[in-house]
Amino acid sequence: MDVEKTNKTFTERKSSCYSKKIITSIFLLLLIPILAHFQASPFYFFASPTATSRAFFNKWKGIALDDASAGPSISKNSDSLISKLRESVTFLPLKDLRFAETAMEGNTWFMSSLNDTHEANEAEYLSFPSQMSKGRILCIKGRHASDGTKNSYALVWPEALPDSATLMKGLTFVSDTYYDYGNLWHGLTAMAPFVGWSIKNKCLDPTRWVLFHWGELRTKTGSWLQHLMQAHFGEVKIEGFEGGDGPYCFEKAVVMRHNEGGMGKERKLQVFDLLRCNARRFCGISPAGKGQETNERGEPIIRLTLLMRRGSRSFKNAAAVTDIFARECAKVDGCTFKVAQSENLSFCDQVRVMTYTDVVASPHGAQLTNMLFMDRNSSVMEFFPKGWLELAGVGQYAHHWMADQSGMNHRGAWWDPLDKKECPFPQQDLDCFNFYKDGKVGHNETHFAEWARIVLDQVKISKMQIATRSPTNEPQPNSNACKC
């Protein structure tokens, strides 16, 4: 009986072993054509895999990985399957030229096969690994700085990284912008969504940043933006992929490719409040009691700053404009006047000047992005050269939008109606705009004086009303998350 039982057990084990081999062989026969189809049609598989194929792929991936401890034969087959998964990875161009002409019209040429996550009040984003990526992580080959079609990306299983891949630990922020990271306004709109995402996700800080412009790698930002992000996140490490062509795979990654598009006003106010607070903290500025100051006669202090720029869109006669605003400020009890040259100011100088400004008057330009550092309810006056009103389109309202998004009052704009030269392309709007775009701004003494009087009067009334309120009724900036 003992011998029979042993023989029976041996027979059962042998039969079981044969069954496993048969099942494995059948699985490989089924898997190989699917992998071949995936290799031939990677875009289809990334963009819109059927529920059946996705479920089949996930199921057998799990079996292959979970059976590694079932014995030498199964382990060998698992290694083979992982190798096939690794070899089946296909990289797609970061920049999809099909959308090259419509990148700002609801399409995206950056990682075009993937759909963004949409949440109420939040910027659109991609996250890896996630349910959207079916647990796969993001890998990038992205060292080209002049042709985004030569950079590429893929989604891979963490257990089957491509050959020679470098796994980058921690959280990586990946940004692609249609504009640039040097201009204050463009850089801020590209980075603000990451601040919003961090607020929503327990104030997580990135280990590194990967920056693209039209799918082309960028390894630095402007100094202003670098300091602003450092003030909020701490050390800013911008990845340059110095270790070779890659691929580089990210343990965790968040991708933003639409700037602040889709972010709700409530979130923008929170982001700008937090950036303002952290920039002041970074620069050692503590404006305690600001906004409640009065002179010896009890009149509220109003700080007016004329923020100048050089070159394009500067004032034709800066001295005359300075005299007008200085004269009007002198007529208002409690008004103090300052002229600041934006190019001469360090980052912290800009934070300090704008922290102690209630009204800023400045030509249209990136320097006006510094309104970020003014208190909520402060005021902005903006000036344009000839040609902008008629030809610039909605872009001329960028600082109107920013004022609204950061809780400021945009007190209007003045468009210069005159210029010594007339556009030689009257029937071609774009050429005509480029002709006027970088012109200088003239002045109208009567208009500027009256406008300054009206704005200073409005600010004085507003400050007097605020002074009569109980502190408990004061609107509080929404900056109590994260470091502030």
Short mmCIF file of C-alpha atoms in Angstrom, two decimals:
data_model
loop_
_atom_site.label_atom_id
_atom_site.label_comp_id
_atom_site.label_asym_id
_atom_site.label_seq_id
_atom_site.Cartn_x
_atom_site.Cartn_y
_atom_site.Cartn_z
CA MET A 1 0.00 0.00 0.00
CA ASP A 2 2.80 2.37 0.85
CA VAL A 3 4.48 1.67 -2.49
CA GLU A 4 1.27 2.17 -4.41
CA LYS A 5 0.57 5.37 -2.64
CA THR A 6 4.04 6.60 -3.37
CA ASN A 7 3.72 5.61 -7.02
CA LYS A 8 0.34 7.29 -7.23
CA THR A 9 1.72 10.46 -5.67
CA PHE A 10 4.66 10.41 -8.06
CA THR A 11 2.27 9.93 -10.99
CA GLU A 12 0.10 12.82 -9.83
CA ARG A 13 3.12 15.13 -9.45
CA LYS A 14 4.42 14.09 -12.86
CA SER A 15 1.00 14.73 -14.37
CA SER A 16 0.83 18.13 -12.61
CA CYS A 17 4.27 19.05 -13.95
CA TYR A 18 3.22 18.10 -17.48
CA SER A 19 0.02 20.16 -17.05
CA LYS A 20 1.99 23.25 -16.01
CA LYS A 21 4.30 22.86 -18.98
CA ILE A 22 1.34 22.49 -21.32
CA ILE A 23 -0.37 25.58 -19.83
CA THR A 24 2.86 27.57 -20.09
CA SER A 25 3.35 26.51 -23.71
CA ILE A 26 -0.23 27.47 -24.59
CA PHE A 27 0.23 30.84 -22.86
CA LEU A 28 3.44 31.55 -24.80
CA LEU A 29 1.72 30.65 -28.07
CA LEU A 30 -1.07 33.10 -27.23
CA LEU A 31 1.23 35.84 -25.95
CA ILE A 32 3.74 35.91 -28.81
CA PRO A 33 1.27 37.09 -31.54
CA ILE A 34 -0.12 39.68 -29.15
CA LEU A 35 3.36 41.04 -28.46
CA ALA A 36 4.07 40.97 -32.19
CA HIS A 37 0.90 42.97 -32.84
CA PHE A 38 1.88 45.40 -30.07
CA GLN A 39 5.34 45.83 -31.60
CA ALA A 40 3.81 46.50 -35.02
CA SER A 41 1.12 48.87 -33.72
CA PRO A 42 2.46 50.57 -30.53
CA PHE A 43 0.48 53.75 -31.00
CA TYR A 44 -2.78 51.82 -31.02
CA PHE A 45 -1.84 49.90 -27.90
CA PHE A 46 -0.93 53.08 -25.99
CA ALA A 47 -3.78 55.18 -27.25
CA SER A 48 -6.84 52.95 -27.07
CA PRO A 49 -6.30 49.30 -26.11
CA THR A 50 -9.50 47.28 -25.90
CA ALA A 51 -10.73 46.24 -22.49
CA THR A 52 -10.20 42.58 -23.46
CA SER A 53 -6.58 43.00 -24.57
CA ARG A 54 -5.76 45.14 -21.55
CA ALA A 55 -7.29 42.64 -19.13
CA PHE A 56 -5.50 39.75 -20.84
CA PHE A 57 -2.17 41.58 -20.72
CA ASN A 58 -2.53 42.51 -17.04
CA LYS A 59 -3.69 39.03 -16.07
CA TRP A 60 -0.79 37.17 -17.62
CA LYS A 61 1.75 39.76 -16.53
CA GLY A 62 0.61 39.08 -12.97
CA ILE A 63 0.84 35.32 -13.42
CA ALA A 64 4.32 35.61 -14.86
CA LEU A 65 5.54 37.75 -11.97
CA ASP A 66 3.74 35.93 -9.16
CA ASP A 67 4.88 32.43 -10.19
CA ALA A 68 8.60 33.17 -9.85
CA SER A 69 8.74 31.07 -6.68
CA ALA A 70 6.85 28.06 -8.10
CA GLY A 71 9.99 26.24 -9.25
CA PRO A 72 12.91 26.43 -11.67
CA SER A 73 10.75 25.75 -14.74
CA ILE A 74 8.15 28.39 -13.91
CA SER A 75 10.85 30.85 -12.81
CA LYS A 76 12.64 30.36 -16.13
CA ASN A 77 9.41 31.01 -18.01
CA SER A 78 8.75 34.09 -15.87
CA ASP A 79 12.20 35.45 -16.69
CA SER A 80 11.47 34.80 -20.35
CA LEU A 81 8.16 36.65 -20.15
CA ILE A 82 9.73 39.61 -18.36
CA SER A 83 12.40 39.69 -21.05
CA LYS A 84 9.70 39.77 -23.72
CA LEU A 85 7.88 42.57 -21.88
CA ARG A 86 11.16 44.50 -21.76
CA GLU A 87 11.87 43.93 -25.44
CA SER A 88 8.31 44.87 -26.44
CA VAL A 89 8.60 48.45 -25.13
CA THR A 90 8.25 50.92 -27.99
CA PHE A 91 9.19 54.57 -27.59
CA LEU A 92 6.99 57.22 -29.26
CA PRO A 93 8.07 60.78 -30.22
CA LEU A 94 7.58 63.34 -27.45
CA LYS A 95 6.50 65.84 -30.12
CA ASP A 96 3.73 64.67 -32.43
CA LEU A 97 4.00 66.69 -35.66
CA ARG A 98 0.37 65.95 -36.55
CA PHE A 99 -0.54 68.64 -34.04
CA ALA A 100 2.29 71.05 -34.83
CA GLU A 101 -0.08 73.66 -36.25
CA THR A 102 -2.84 73.22 -33.67
CA ALA A 103 -0.96 72.82 -30.38
CA MET A 104 -2.88 75.74 -28.85
CA GLU A 105 -6.30 74.66 -30.13
CA GLY A 106 -7.30 71.86 -27.81
CA ASN A 107 -4.66 69.38 -29.01
CA THR A 108 -1.29 68.59 -27.55
CA TRP A 109 1.82 67.49 -29.41
CA PHE A 110 3.58 66.44 -26.19
CA MET A 111 2.87 62.78 -25.27
CA SER A 112 -0.08 62.98 -27.65
CA SER A 113 -1.24 59.38 -27.05
CA LEU A 114 -2.17 60.08 -23.42
CA ASN A 115 -5.24 61.80 -22.01
CA ASP A 116 -5.02 64.21 -19.09
CA THR A 117 -6.64 63.75 -15.71
CA HIS A 118 -9.32 66.42 -15.17
CA GLU A 119 -10.37 67.43 -11.65
CA ALA A 120 -12.56 70.32 -10.58
CA ASN A 121 -10.58 73.53 -9.92
CA GLU A 122 -7.27 71.83 -10.86
CA ALA A 123 -4.88 72.09 -13.80
CA GLU A 124 -4.93 69.12 -16.19
CA TYR A 125 -2.12 66.66 -15.49
CA LEU A 126 -0.68 63.18 -16.09
CA SER A 127 0.51 61.01 -13.20
CA PHE A 128 2.70 57.88 -13.22
CA PRO A 129 2.22 55.24 -11.98
CA SER A 130 -1.54 55.57 -11.74
CA GLN A 131 -4.81 53.95 -12.70
CA MET A 132 -4.58 55.91 -15.95
CA SER A 133 -1.22 54.29 -16.75
CA LYS A 134 -2.37 50.86 -15.51
CA GLY A 135 0.49 50.84 -13.01
CA ARG A 136 3.17 51.60 -15.58
CA ILE A 137 5.84 54.24 -15.03
CA LEU A 138 7.11 56.90 -17.42
CA CYS A 139 10.42 56.53 -19.28
CA ILE A 140 11.95 59.27 -21.43
CA LYS A 141 14.77 59.50 -23.94
CA GLY A 142 14.98 63.28 -24.02
CA ARG A 143 18.39 64.88 -24.48
CA HIS A 144 17.70 66.69 -27.77
CA ALA A 145 17.41 70.46 -27.29
CA SER A 146 16.51 71.45 -30.86
CA ASP A 147 14.15 68.77 -32.23
CA GLY A 148 11.41 67.38 -30.02
CA THR A 149 10.60 64.61 -32.53
CA LYS A 150 13.97 63.02 -31.68
CA ASN A 151 13.01 62.80 -28.01
CA SER A 152 10.70 59.96 -27.03
CA TYR A 153 8.69 58.40 -24.22
CA ALA A 154 7.18 55.07 -23.24
CA LEU A 155 5.17 53.53 -20.42
CA VAL A 156 6.77 50.44 -18.91
CA TRP A 157 6.15 47.96 -16.14
CA PRO A 158 8.44 48.72 -13.15
CA GLU A 159 9.49 45.05 -13.14
CA ALA A 160 10.57 45.14 -16.80
CA LEU A 161 12.56 48.32 -17.39
CA PRO A 162 14.17 48.65 -20.84
CA ASP A 163 17.79 47.60 -21.23
CA SER A 164 20.33 50.18 -20.01
CA ALA A 165 17.53 52.22 -18.36
CA THR A 166 18.29 54.43 -15.36
CA LEU A 167 15.64 54.42 -12.63
CA MET A 168 15.34 57.86 -11.04
CA LYS A 169 14.01 57.61 -7.50
CA GLY A 170 11.60 60.05 -5.90
CA LEU A 171 9.08 62.43 -7.45
CA THR A 172 9.84 64.08 -10.79
CA PHE A 173 7.97 67.11 -12.14
CA VAL A 174 7.90 67.08 -15.96
CA SER A 175 6.87 70.28 -17.72
CA ASP A 176 6.32 71.09 -21.37
CA THR A 177 5.44 74.66 -22.31
CA TYR A 178 4.54 76.32 -25.58
CA TYR A 179 6.37 79.47 -24.41
CA ASP A 180 9.55 79.55 -22.29
CA TYR A 181 11.03 79.47 -18.78
CA GLY A 182 12.99 82.73 -19.01
CA ASN A 183 10.15 85.24 -19.22
CA LEU A 184 8.64 85.93 -15.78
CA TRP A 185 5.02 85.63 -16.89
CA HIS A 186 5.47 82.58 -19.11
CA GLY A 187 7.60 80.81 -16.50
CA LEU A 188 5.10 81.49 -13.72
CA THR A 189 2.16 80.13 -15.72
CA ALA A 190 4.16 76.96 -16.46
CA MET A 191 5.13 76.36 -12.82
CA ALA A 192 1.97 77.45 -10.99
CA PRO A 193 0.13 74.16 -11.78
CA PHE A 194 2.83 72.15 -9.97
CA VAL A 195 2.36 74.32 -6.88
CA GLY A 196 -1.39 73.67 -7.07
CA TRP A 197 -0.84 69.92 -7.46
CA SER A 198 1.54 69.92 -4.48
CA ILE A 199 -0.98 71.76 -2.28
CA LYS A 200 -3.60 69.15 -3.13
CA ASN A 201 -1.19 66.27 -2.51
CA LYS A 202 0.08 66.91 1.03
CA CYS A 203 2.64 69.51 -0.07
CA LEU A 204 4.89 67.00 -1.82
CA ASP A 205 8.17 68.47 -3.10
CA PRO A 206 9.88 67.19 -6.25
CA THR A 207 13.26 65.47 -6.22
CA ARG A 208 13.95 66.96 -9.66
CA TRP A 209 12.43 68.85 -12.58
CA VAL A 210 12.52 67.86 -16.25
CA LEU A 211 11.74 70.82 -18.51
CA PHE A 212 10.72 70.78 -22.17
CA HIS A 213 9.78 73.51 -24.63
CA TRP A 214 8.00 72.08 -27.70
CA GLY A 215 9.35 68.70 -26.62
CA GLU A 216 12.93 70.05 -26.59
CA LEU A 217 14.98 69.71 -23.41
CA ARG A 218 15.75 72.82 -21.35
CA THR A 219 18.27 72.69 -18.52
CA LYS A 220 17.71 76.06 -16.87
CA THR A 221 15.12 78.71 -16.13
CA GLY A 222 15.37 82.43 -15.69
CA SER A 223 16.85 83.60 -12.38
CA TRP A 224 13.53 85.05 -11.18
CA LEU A 225 11.66 81.78 -11.71
CA GLN A 226 14.49 79.73 -10.21
CA HIS A 227 14.40 81.81 -7.01
CA LEU A 228 10.60 81.72 -6.82
CA MET A 229 10.52 77.91 -7.04
CA GLN A 230 13.39 77.66 -4.56
CA ALA A 231 11.48 79.87 -2.14
CA HIS A 232 8.54 77.48 -2.32
CA PHE A 233 9.99 73.99 -2.89
CA GLY A 234 13.55 74.33 -1.64
CA GLU A 235 16.48 73.25 -3.82
CA VAL A 236 15.51 73.13 -7.51
CA LYS A 237 17.40 70.40 -9.40
CA ILE A 238 16.81 70.61 -13.15
CA GLU A 239 17.64 67.32 -14.85
CA GLY A 240 19.93 67.40 -17.88
CA PHE A 241 20.25 63.63 -18.46
CA GLU A 242 24.03 63.89 -18.27
CA GLY A 243 24.37 60.12 -17.87
CA GLY A 244 23.89 59.43 -21.59
CA ASP A 245 21.05 58.94 -24.05
CA GLY A 246 18.93 56.92 -21.65
CA PRO A 247 16.25 55.84 -21.30
CA TYR A 248 15.51 57.45 -17.93
CA CYS A 249 12.59 56.00 -15.98
CA PHE A 250 10.90 57.80 -13.10
CA GLU A 251 9.73 56.07 -9.94
CA LYS A 252 6.97 58.70 -9.70
CA ALA A 253 6.22 61.50 -12.15
CA VAL A 254 3.69 64.29 -12.64
CA VAL A 255 3.46 65.87 -16.09
CA MET A 256 1.99 69.31 -16.88
CA ARG A 257 1.68 70.36 -20.52
CA HIS A 258 -1.02 73.06 -20.61
CA ASN A 259 0.45 75.67 -18.24
CA GLU A 260 -2.26 76.89 -15.85
CA GLY A 261 -5.07 76.13 -18.29
CA GLY A 262 -7.98 74.47 -16.53
CA MET A 263 -6.94 75.67 -13.06
CA GLY A 264 -9.86 77.33 -11.30
CA LYS A 265 -9.71 80.84 -9.83
CA GLU A 266 -9.96 79.54 -6.27
CA ARG A 267 -6.87 77.37 -6.74
CA LYS A 268 -4.97 80.19 -8.50
CA LEU A 269 -5.65 82.56 -5.59
CA GLN A 270 -4.38 79.92 -3.18
CA VAL A 271 -1.26 79.28 -5.27
CA PHE A 272 -0.40 82.98 -5.63
CA ASP A 273 -1.04 83.64 -1.93
CA LEU A 274 1.33 80.82 -1.05
CA LEU A 275 4.03 81.89 -3.51
CA ARG A 276 3.84 85.47 -2.20
CA CYS A 277 4.11 84.31 1.41
CA ASN A 278 7.03 81.95 0.73
CA ALA A 279 8.90 84.54 -1.37
CA ARG A 280 8.66 87.06 1.46
CA ARG A 281 9.81 84.45 3.96
CA PHE A 282 12.71 83.45 1.67
CA CYS A 283 13.80 87.10 1.40
CA GLY A 284 13.46 87.79 5.13
CA ILE A 285 10.55 90.23 4.70
CA SER A 286 7.96 90.33 7.46
CA PRO A 287 5.42 93.06 6.67
CA ALA A 288 3.66 92.93 10.03
CA GLY A 289 1.03 95.63 10.29
CA LYS A 290 1.32 96.53 6.63
CA GLY A 291 -1.85 98.06 5.24
CA GLN A 292 -2.77 99.74 8.52
CA GLU A 293 -0.07 102.47 8.47
CA THR A 294 -1.11 106.12 8.79
CA ASN A 295 0.74 109.44 8.78
CA GLU A 296 0.78 111.93 11.65
CA ARG A 297 -2.63 113.24 10.59
CA GLY A 298 -4.18 109.79 10.61
CA GLU A 299 -4.30 109.54 6.80
CA PRO A 300 -3.67 106.05 5.40
CA ILE A 301 -0.26 105.59 3.76
CA ILE A 302 -0.51 104.93 0.01
CA ARG A 303 2.67 103.73 -1.70
CA LEU A 304 2.81 104.45 -5.44
CA THR A 305 5.59 102.83 -7.49
CA LEU A 306 6.47 103.66 -11.10
CA LEU A 307 8.10 100.44 -12.29
CA MET A 308 10.27 101.22 -15.31
CA ARG A 309 11.80 99.02 -18.01
CA ARG A 310 14.46 99.63 -20.65
CA GLY A 311 14.30 98.99 -24.37
CA SER A 312 11.07 97.79 -25.95
CA ARG A 313 7.84 99.20 -24.52
CA SER A 314 9.69 101.61 -22.24
CA PHE A 315 8.47 105.22 -21.98
CA LYS A 316 9.71 107.58 -24.68
CA ASN A 317 10.05 110.33 -22.08
CA ALA A 318 10.51 108.65 -18.70
CA ALA A 319 11.33 111.95 -16.96
CA ALA A 320 8.04 113.54 -18.03
CA VAL A 321 6.01 110.51 -16.88
CA THR A 322 7.87 110.50 -13.56
CA ASP A 323 7.04 114.19 -13.00
CA ILE A 324 3.33 113.59 -13.66
CA PHE A 325 2.99 110.78 -11.12
CA ALA A 326 5.20 112.46 -8.53
CA ARG A 327 3.10 115.63 -8.77
CA GLU A 328 -0.22 113.78 -8.40
CA CYS A 329 1.05 111.73 -5.47
CA ALA A 330 2.17 114.93 -3.69
CA LYS A 331 -1.44 116.19 -3.84
CA VAL A 332 -2.72 113.23 -1.79
CA ASP A 333 -2.11 113.20 1.97
CA GLY A 334 -0.26 110.02 2.93
CA CYS A 335 0.95 109.20 -0.60
CA THR A 336 4.62 108.24 -1.04
CA PHE A 337 6.22 107.89 -4.48
CA LYS A 338 9.07 105.67 -5.73
CA VAL A 339 10.63 104.97 -9.12
CA ALA A 340 12.19 101.52 -9.58
CA GLN A 341 14.15 100.25 -12.58
CA SER A 342 13.20 96.59 -12.91
CA GLU A 343 16.47 95.46 -14.55
CA ASN A 344 18.48 96.81 -11.60
CA LEU A 345 16.64 94.76 -8.97
CA SER A 346 17.60 91.34 -7.65
CA PHE A 347 14.84 88.83 -6.98
CA CYS A 348 14.55 89.82 -3.32
CA ASP A 349 14.74 93.52 -4.25
CA GLN A 350 11.72 92.99 -6.47
CA VAL A 351 9.88 91.16 -3.70
CA ARG A 352 10.68 93.97 -1.26
CA VAL A 353 9.69 96.84 -3.57
CA MET A 354 6.38 95.24 -4.49
CA THR A 355 5.60 94.13 -0.94
CA TYR A 356 5.61 97.82 -0.02
CA THR A 357 3.61 98.98 -3.05
CA ASP A 358 -0.12 99.70 -3.09
CA VAL A 359 -0.30 101.04 -6.65
CA VAL A 360 2.10 100.01 -9.43
CA ALA A 361 2.18 101.89 -12.74
CA SER A 362 4.23 100.23 -15.47
CA PRO A 363 4.42 99.58 -19.22
CA HIS A 364 3.19 96.21 -20.43
CA GLY A 365 5.92 93.61 -19.95
CA ALA A 366 7.23 90.72 -17.89
CA GLN A 367 8.27 93.01 -15.03
CA LEU A 368 4.58 93.46 -14.18
CA THR A 369 4.50 89.81 -13.09
CA ASN A 370 6.01 91.15 -9.86
CA MET A 371 2.49 92.24 -8.88
CA LEU A 372 2.47 88.71 -7.42
CA PHE A 373 4.29 90.11 -4.37
CA MET A 374 1.79 92.90 -3.66
CA ASP A 375 -0.95 92.42 -1.09
CA ARG A 376 -4.36 91.37 -2.27
CA ASN A 377 -6.55 94.32 -3.28
CA SER A 378 -3.55 96.34 -4.51
CA SER A 379 -3.84 98.27 -7.79
CA VAL A 380 -2.23 98.02 -11.25
CA MET A 381 -2.00 100.65 -14.02
CA GLU A 382 -0.69 99.48 -17.42
CA PHE A 383 0.61 101.25 -20.55
CA PHE A 384 0.94 100.02 -24.17
CA PRO A 385 2.61 101.31 -27.35
CA LYS A 386 0.61 102.06 -30.48
CA GLY A 387 -0.66 99.02 -32.36
CA TRP A 388 -1.34 96.77 -29.39
CA LEU A 389 -5.01 97.66 -28.96
CA GLU A 390 -5.88 96.93 -32.57
CA LEU A 391 -3.53 94.04 -33.35
CA ALA A 392 -2.28 92.21 -30.24
CA GLY A 393 -5.35 90.07 -29.62
CA VAL A 394 -6.13 88.58 -26.22
CA GLY A 395 -2.45 88.32 -25.23
CA GLN A 396 -2.46 91.98 -24.25
CA TYR A 397 -4.77 91.11 -21.36
CA ALA A 398 -2.31 88.73 -19.65
CA HIS A 399 -1.77 91.10 -16.72
CA HIS A 400 -5.49 91.82 -16.47
CA TRP A 401 -5.92 88.08 -15.94
CA MET A 402 -3.06 87.84 -13.48
CA ALA A 403 -4.44 90.73 -11.43
CA ASP A 404 -7.77 88.95 -11.20
CA GLN A 405 -6.16 85.58 -10.39
CA SER A 406 -3.98 87.03 -7.62
CA GLY A 407 -6.65 89.20 -5.99
CA MET A 408 -5.47 92.59 -7.36
CA ASN A 409 -7.40 95.44 -8.94
CA HIS A 410 -6.43 96.15 -12.55
CA ARG A 411 -7.30 99.86 -12.79
CA GLY A 412 -7.28 99.99 -16.57
CA ALA A 413 -4.77 100.50 -19.36
CA TRP A 414 -3.67 103.25 -21.75
CA TRP A 415 -2.86 102.49 -25.39
CA ASP A 416 -0.69 105.07 -27.14
CA PRO A 417 -2.67 106.29 -30.19
CA LEU A 418 0.36 107.87 -31.87
CA ASP A 419 3.62 106.82 -33.48
CA LYS A 420 6.02 108.61 -35.78
CA LYS A 421 6.06 105.66 -38.18
CA GLU A 422 3.02 104.02 -39.76
CA CYS A 423 2.90 100.30 -40.47
CA PRO A 424 3.96 99.57 -44.09
CA PHE A 425 1.75 96.44 -44.17
CA PRO A 426 -1.73 97.84 -43.41
CA GLN A 427 -3.50 94.76 -44.80
CA GLN A 428 -1.38 92.23 -42.88
CA ASP A 429 -2.24 92.22 -39.19
CA LEU A 430 0.54 89.92 -38.00
CA ASP A 431 3.26 91.79 -39.86
CA CYS A 432 1.80 95.06 -38.65
CA PHE A 433 1.77 93.89 -35.03
CA ASN A 434 5.39 92.77 -35.27
CA PHE A 435 6.18 96.24 -36.64
CA TYR A 436 4.64 97.94 -33.56
CA LYS A 437 5.21 95.23 -30.93
CA ASP A 438 8.47 96.51 -29.42
CA GLY A 439 7.77 100.20 -29.86
CA LYS A 440 8.02 102.74 -27.05
CA VAL A 441 5.19 104.31 -25.08
CA GLY A 442 4.41 107.98 -25.32
CA HIS A 443 2.45 109.99 -22.76
CA ASN A 444 -0.55 112.25 -22.44
CA GLU A 445 -0.06 114.58 -19.49
CA THR A 446 -3.72 115.45 -19.03
CA HIS A 447 -4.91 111.85 -19.22
CA PHE A 448 -2.15 110.48 -16.99
CA ALA A 449 -2.73 113.12 -14.32
CA GLU A 450 -6.49 112.57 -14.21
CA TRP A 451 -6.09 108.78 -14.22
CA ALA A 452 -3.56 108.93 -11.35
CA ARG A 453 -5.90 111.17 -9.32
CA ILE A 454 -8.82 108.77 -9.79
CA VAL A 455 -6.83 105.67 -8.83
CA LEU A 456 -5.22 107.29 -5.77
CA ASP A 457 -8.63 108.49 -4.65
CA GLN A 458 -10.09 104.98 -5.01
CA VAL A 459 -7.21 103.43 -3.07
CA LYS A 460 -7.50 106.01 -0.27
CA ILE A 461 -11.23 105.35 0.14
CA SER A 462 -10.62 101.59 0.15
CA LYS A 463 -7.89 101.88 2.79
CA MET A 464 -10.05 104.07 5.01
CA GLN A 465 -12.88 101.52 4.79
CA ILE A 466 -10.51 98.69 5.70
CA ALA A 467 -9.22 100.65 8.68
CA THR A 468 -12.74 100.85 10.14
CA ARG A 469 -13.34 97.11 9.97
CA SER A 470 -12.83 94.74 12.86
CA PRO A 471 -9.74 92.58 12.32
CA THR A 472 -11.95 89.49 12.59
CA ASN A 473 -13.86 90.68 9.50
CA GLU A 474 -10.72 91.13 7.42
CA PRO A 475 -10.49 88.85 4.38
CA GLN A 476 -7.63 86.47 5.09
CA PRO A 477 -5.28 85.35 2.31
CA ASN A 478 -5.62 81.66 1.56
CA SER A 479 -1.97 80.83 2.27
CA ASN A 480 -2.13 78.59 5.32
CA ALA A 481 -1.04 75.42 3.51
CA CYS A 482 2.47 74.02 3.11
CA LYS A 483 5.40 76.18 4.31
CA CYS A 484 3.39 79.29 5.08
#
